[in-house]
Amino acid sequence: CDNRTIKLRCWDTIAPGFSTTITPNFYRGANILFLAFDLTKKESFENLKSHWITHINSCGITNNVVRVIIGCKQDLESDREVKEDMIENLCRSLDCQYIETSAKTGRNVNHAFQMACEKFLEEYSDD
């Protein structure tokens, strides 16, 4: 990001061992939140909307945080269940960034981090 060094600490709070009772501790100090869902499972997108975004908001994480929604499994276009207009509506309502990635091909994985850092610097940097 503009030849600056930015240190990122990433936590997968949906992983086994994390619970909704301890995740607020991770959210409170966050500058960037990545919220991922599976493009091939509409249920995953609905869960993101109904559970995770609500949970984050209930933790008081509303300002000075860059939110990036990530649509995973972009390489499986023929299996896609989540339509672009659904995602656009959500991102517009939350004023957040959106990117589609593929862990299988590596497409946009690094770009997601770069985009989030650039947005953070643009919005919240003191420089």
Tab-separated table of N, CA, C and O in Angstrom, residues 22-75:
chain	number	residue	atom	x	y	z
A	22	ILE	N	-16.402	-15.063	22.758
A	22	ILE	CA	-15.046	-14.511	22.776
A	22	ILE	C	-14.726	-13.667	21.549
A	22	ILE	O	-13.809	-12.862	21.591
A	23	THR	N	-15.472	-13.800	20.473
A	23	THR	CA	-15.153	-13.042	19.263
A	23	THR	C	-15.223	-11.530	19.436
A	23	THR	O	-14.448	-10.828	18.786
A	24	PRO	N	-16.084	-10.972	20.285
A	24	PRO	CA	-16.071	-9.510	20.448
A	24	PRO	C	-14.703	-8.966	20.849
A	24	PRO	O	-14.342	-7.855	20.483
A	25	ASN	N	-13.925	-9.750	21.582
A	25	ASN	CA	-12.583	-9.317	21.965
A	25	ASN	C	-11.691	-9.108	20.741
A	25	ASN	O	-10.810	-8.253	20.748
A	26	PHE	N	-11.901	-9.881	19.706
A	26	PHE	CA	-11.117	-9.743	18.485
A	26	PHE	C	-11.637	-8.589	17.632
A	26	PHE	O	-10.872	-7.881	17.009
A	27	TYR	N	-12.927	-8.386	17.611
A	27	TYR	CA	-13.512	-7.319	16.805
A	27	TYR	C	-13.171	-5.933	17.337
A	27	TYR	O	-12.976	-5.003	16.566
A	28	ARG	N	-13.104	-5.789	18.643
A	28	ARG	CA	-12.955	-4.456	19.242
A	28	ARG	C	-11.718	-3.708	18.780
A	28	ARG	O	-11.751	-2.515	18.589
A	29	GLY	N	-10.617	-4.378	18.595
A	29	GLY	CA	-9.403	-3.701	18.164
A	29	GLY	C	-9.194	-3.710	16.667
A	29	GLY	O	-8.162	-3.279	16.175
A	30	ALA	N	-10.182	-4.172	15.931
A	30	ALA	CA	-10.005	-4.357	14.487
A	30	ALA	C	-10.138	-3.047	13.728
A	30	ALA	O	-10.929	-2.178	14.078
A	31	ASN	N	-9.341	-2.937	12.683
A	31	ASN	CA	-9.458	-1.837	11.740
A	31	ASN	C	-10.091	-2.302	10.441
A	31	ASN	O	-10.626	-1.504	9.677
A	32	ILE	N	-9.973	-3.599	10.177
A	32	ILE	CA	-10.517	-4.197	8.961
A	32	ILE	C	-11.221	-5.494	9.345
A	32	ILE	O	-10.685	-6.287	10.118
A	33	LEU	N	-12.411	-5.691	8.817
A	33	LEU	CA	-13.122	-6.956	9.006
A	33	LEU	C	-13.398	-7.568	7.641
A	33	LEU	O	-13.960	-6.916	6.765
A	34	PHE	N	-12.999	-8.808	7.477
A	34	PHE	CA	-13.326	-9.571	6.275
A	34	PHE	C	-14.479	-10.495	6.623
A	34	PHE	O	-14.399	-11.245	7.594
A	35	LEU	N	-15.533	-10.418	5.854
A	35	LEU	CA	-16.712	-11.258	6.065
A	35	LEU	C	-16.880	-12.098	4.808
A	35	LEU	O	-17.198	-11.571	3.739
A	36	ALA	N	-16.651	-13.382	4.929
A	36	ALA	CA	-16.636	-14.252	3.756
A	36	ALA	C	-17.870	-15.144	3.697
A	36	ALA	O	-18.427	-15.527	4.719
A	37	PHE	N	-18.273	-15.445	2.463
A	37	PHE	CA	-19.349	-16.397	2.229
A	37	PHE	C	-19.031	-17.187	0.974
A	37	PHE	O	-18.195	-16.794	0.159
A	38	ASP	N	-19.705	-18.297	0.821
A	38	ASP	CA	-19.508	-19.207	-0.302
A	38	ASP	C	-20.483	-18.843	-1.418
A	38	ASP	O	-21.702	-18.921	-1.230
A	39	LEU	N	-19.946	-18.434	-2.567
A	39	LEU	CA	-20.794	-18.061	-3.708
A	39	LEU	C	-21.661	-19.215	-4.207
A	39	LEU	O	-22.681	-18.983	-4.850
A	40	THR	N	-21.272	-20.436	-3.892
A	40	THR	CA	-22.026	-21.597	-4.377
A	40	THR	C	-23.096	-22.073	-3.393
A	40	THR	O	-23.773	-23.062	-3.653
A	41	LYS	N	-23.237	-21.358	-2.280
A	41	LYS	CA	-24.239	-21.736	-1.273
A	41	LYS	C	-24.995	-20.499	-0.801
A	41	LYS	O	-24.475	-19.710	-0.004
A	42	LYS	N	-26.218	-20.348	-1.258
A	42	LYS	CA	-27.026	-19.193	-0.865
A	42	LYS	C	-27.189	-19.143	0.649
A	42	LYS	O	-27.219	-18.073	1.243
A	43	GLU	N	-27.269	-20.304	1.279
A	43	GLU	CA	-27.402	-20.373	2.738
A	43	GLU	C	-26.224	-19.679	3.434
A	43	GLU	O	-26.389	-19.028	4.464
A	44	SER	N	-25.047	-19.795	2.865
A	44	SER	CA	-23.862	-19.151	3.420
A	44	SER	C	-24.008	-17.630	3.391
A	44	SER	O	-23.674	-16.944	4.352
A	45	PHE	N	-24.517	-17.101	2.284
A	45	PHE	CA	-24.754	-15.662	2.156
A	45	PHE	C	-25.834	-15.201	3.128
A	45	PHE	O	-25.692	-14.174	3.796
A	46	GLU	N	-26.906	-15.951	3.231
A	46	GLU	CA	-27.990	-15.601	4.148
A	46	GLU	C	-27.509	-15.623	5.595
A	46	GLU	O	-27.896	-14.774	6.398
A	47	ASN	N	-26.651	-16.574	5.938
A	47	ASN	CA	-26.088	-16.664	7.283
A	47	ASN	C	-25.189	-15.462	7.569
A	47	ASN	O	-25.189	-14.929	8.685
A	48	LEU	N	-24.451	-15.034	6.570
A	48	LEU	CA	-23.633	-13.836	6.726
A	48	LEU	C	-24.509	-12.647	7.079
A	48	LEU	O	-24.212	-11.896	8.013
A	49	LYS	N	-25.613	-12.489	6.348
A	49	LYS	CA	-26.524	-11.363	6.588
A	49	LYS	C	-27.232	-11.482	7.929
A	49	LYS	O	-27.283	-10.532	8.702
A	50	SER	N	-27.804	-12.638	8.193
A	50	SER	CA	-28.670	-12.777	9.362
A	50	SER	C	-27.907	-12.975	10.670
A	50	SER	O	-28.386	-12.581	11.729
A	51	HIS	N	-26.738	-13.579	10.609
A	51	HIS	CA	-26.019	-13.871	11.850
A	51	HIS	C	-24.785	-12.997	12.044
A	51	HIS	O	-24.687	-12.265	13.025
A	52	TRP	N	-23.832	-13.091	11.144
A	52	TRP	CA	-22.533	-12.478	11.384
A	52	TRP	C	-22.576	-10.958	11.386
A	52	TRP	O	-21.971	-10.318	12.249
A	53	ILE	N	-23.260	-10.358	10.458
A	53	ILE	CA	-23.328	-8.894	10.440
A	53	ILE	C	-24.077	-8.390	11.666
A	53	ILE	O	-23.664	-7.430	12.319
A	54	THR	N	-25.151	-9.078	12.031
A	54	THR	CA	-25.896	-8.723	13.236
A	54	THR	C	-25.019	-8.871	14.473
A	54	THR	O	-25.016	-8.009	15.358
A	55	HIS	N	-24.262	-9.954	14.535
A	55	HIS	CA	-23.373	-10.208	15.680
A	55	HIS	C	-22.314	-9.107	15.796
A	55	HIS	O	-22.083	-8.568	16.889
A	56	ILE	N	-21.699	-8.761	14.696
A	56	ILE	CA	-20.667	-7.715	14.713
A	56	ILE	C	-21.268	-6.389	15.156
A	56	ILE	O	-20.698	-5.687	15.992
A	57	ASN	N	-22.418	-6.048	14.616
A	57	ASN	CA	-23.077	-4.801	15.009
A	57	ASN	C	-23.446	-4.806	16.485
A	57	ASN	O	-23.348	-3.781	17.156
A	58	SER	N	-23.854	-5.954	17.011
A	58	SER	CA	-24.220	-6.035	18.428
A	58	SER	C	-23.008	-5.867	19.347
A	58	SER	O	-23.160	-5.553	20.521
A	59	CYS	N	-21.826	-6.073	18.794
A	59	CYS	CA	-20.590	-5.890	19.570
A	59	CYS	C	-20.142	-4.438	19.571
A	59	CYS	O	-19.125	-4.103	20.174
A	60	GLY	N	-20.903	-3.588	18.898
A	60	GLY	CA	-20.574	-2.169	18.881
A	60	GLY	C	-19.554	-1.782	17.816
A	60	GLY	O	-18.979	-0.703	17.871
A	61	ILE	N	-19.317	-2.652	16.864
A	61	ILE	CA	-18.352	-2.372	15.803
A	61	ILE	C	-19.101	-1.696	14.664
A	61	ILE	O	-19.692	-2.349	13.811
A	62	THR	N	-19.119	-0.375	14.683
A	62	THR	CA	-19.879	0.338	13.667
A	62	THR	C	-19.064	1.394	12.937
A	62	THR	O	-19.299	1.650	11.773
A	63	ASN	N	-18.099	2.015	13.602
A	63	ASN	CA	-17.358	3.119	12.992
A	63	ASN	C	-15.876	2.805	12.866
A	63	ASN	O	-15.338	1.975	13.584
A	64	ASN	N	-15.228	3.506	11.954
A	64	ASN	CA	-13.784	3.420	11.762
A	64	ASN	C	-13.280	2.010	11.503
A	64	ASN	O	-12.178	1.656	11.917
A	65	VAL	N	-14.086	1.225	10.850
A	65	VAL	CA	-13.692	-0.128	10.475
A	65	VAL	C	-14.007	-0.317	8.998
A	65	VAL	O	-15.120	-0.045	8.554
A	66	VAL	N	-13.013	-0.770	8.259
A	66	VAL	CA	-13.236	-1.116	6.860
A	66	VAL	C	-13.810	-2.526	6.841
A	66	VAL	O	-13.239	-3.446	7.415
A	67	ARG	N	-14.948	-2.663	6.201
A	67	ARG	CA	-15.574	-3.980	6.063
A	67	ARG	C	-15.441	-4.426	4.620
A	67	ARG	O	-15.770	-3.678	3.702
A	68	VAL	N	-14.972	-5.635	4.445
A	68	VAL	CA	-14.834	-6.211	3.114
A	68	VAL	C	-15.595	-7.522	3.096
A	68	VAL	O	-15.311	-8.419	3.883
A	69	ILE	N	-16.550	-7.601	2.219
A	69	ILE	CA	-17.273	-8.861	2.024
A	69	ILE	C	-16.575	-9.613	0.900
A	69	ILE	O	-16.295	-9.053	-0.161
A	70	ILE	N	-16.285	-10.878	1.168
A	70	ILE	CA	-15.565	-11.709	0.205
A	70	ILE	C	-16.461	-12.858	-0.240
A	70	ILE	O	-16.927	-13.644	0.586
A	71	GLY	N	-16.695	-12.925	-1.534
A	71	GLY	CA	-17.388	-14.059	-2.129
A	71	GLY	C	-16.358	-15.102	-2.519
A	71	GLY	O	-15.526	-14.862	-3.402
A	72	CYS	N	-16.366	-16.233	-1.841
A	72	CYS	CA	-15.374	-17.292	-2.077
A	72	CYS	C	-15.866	-18.289	-3.138
A	72	CYS	O	-17.054	-18.392	-3.391
A	73	LYS	N	-14.922	-19.017	-3.684
A	73	LYS	CA	-15.161	-20.049	-4.700
A	73	LYS	C	-15.613	-19.433	-6.027
A	73	LYS	O	-16.453	-19.977	-6.724
A	74	GLN	N	-15.003	-18.320	-6.380
A	74	GLN	CA	-15.317	-17.621	-7.624
A	74	GLN	C	-15.057	-18.516	-8.830
A	74	GLN	O	-15.689	-18.353	-9.866
A	75	ASP	N	-14.173	-19.489	-8.700
A	75	ASP	CA	-13.836	-20.386	-9.803
A	75	ASP	C	-14.966	-21.355	-10.149
A	75	ASP	O	-14.957	-21.962	-11.218
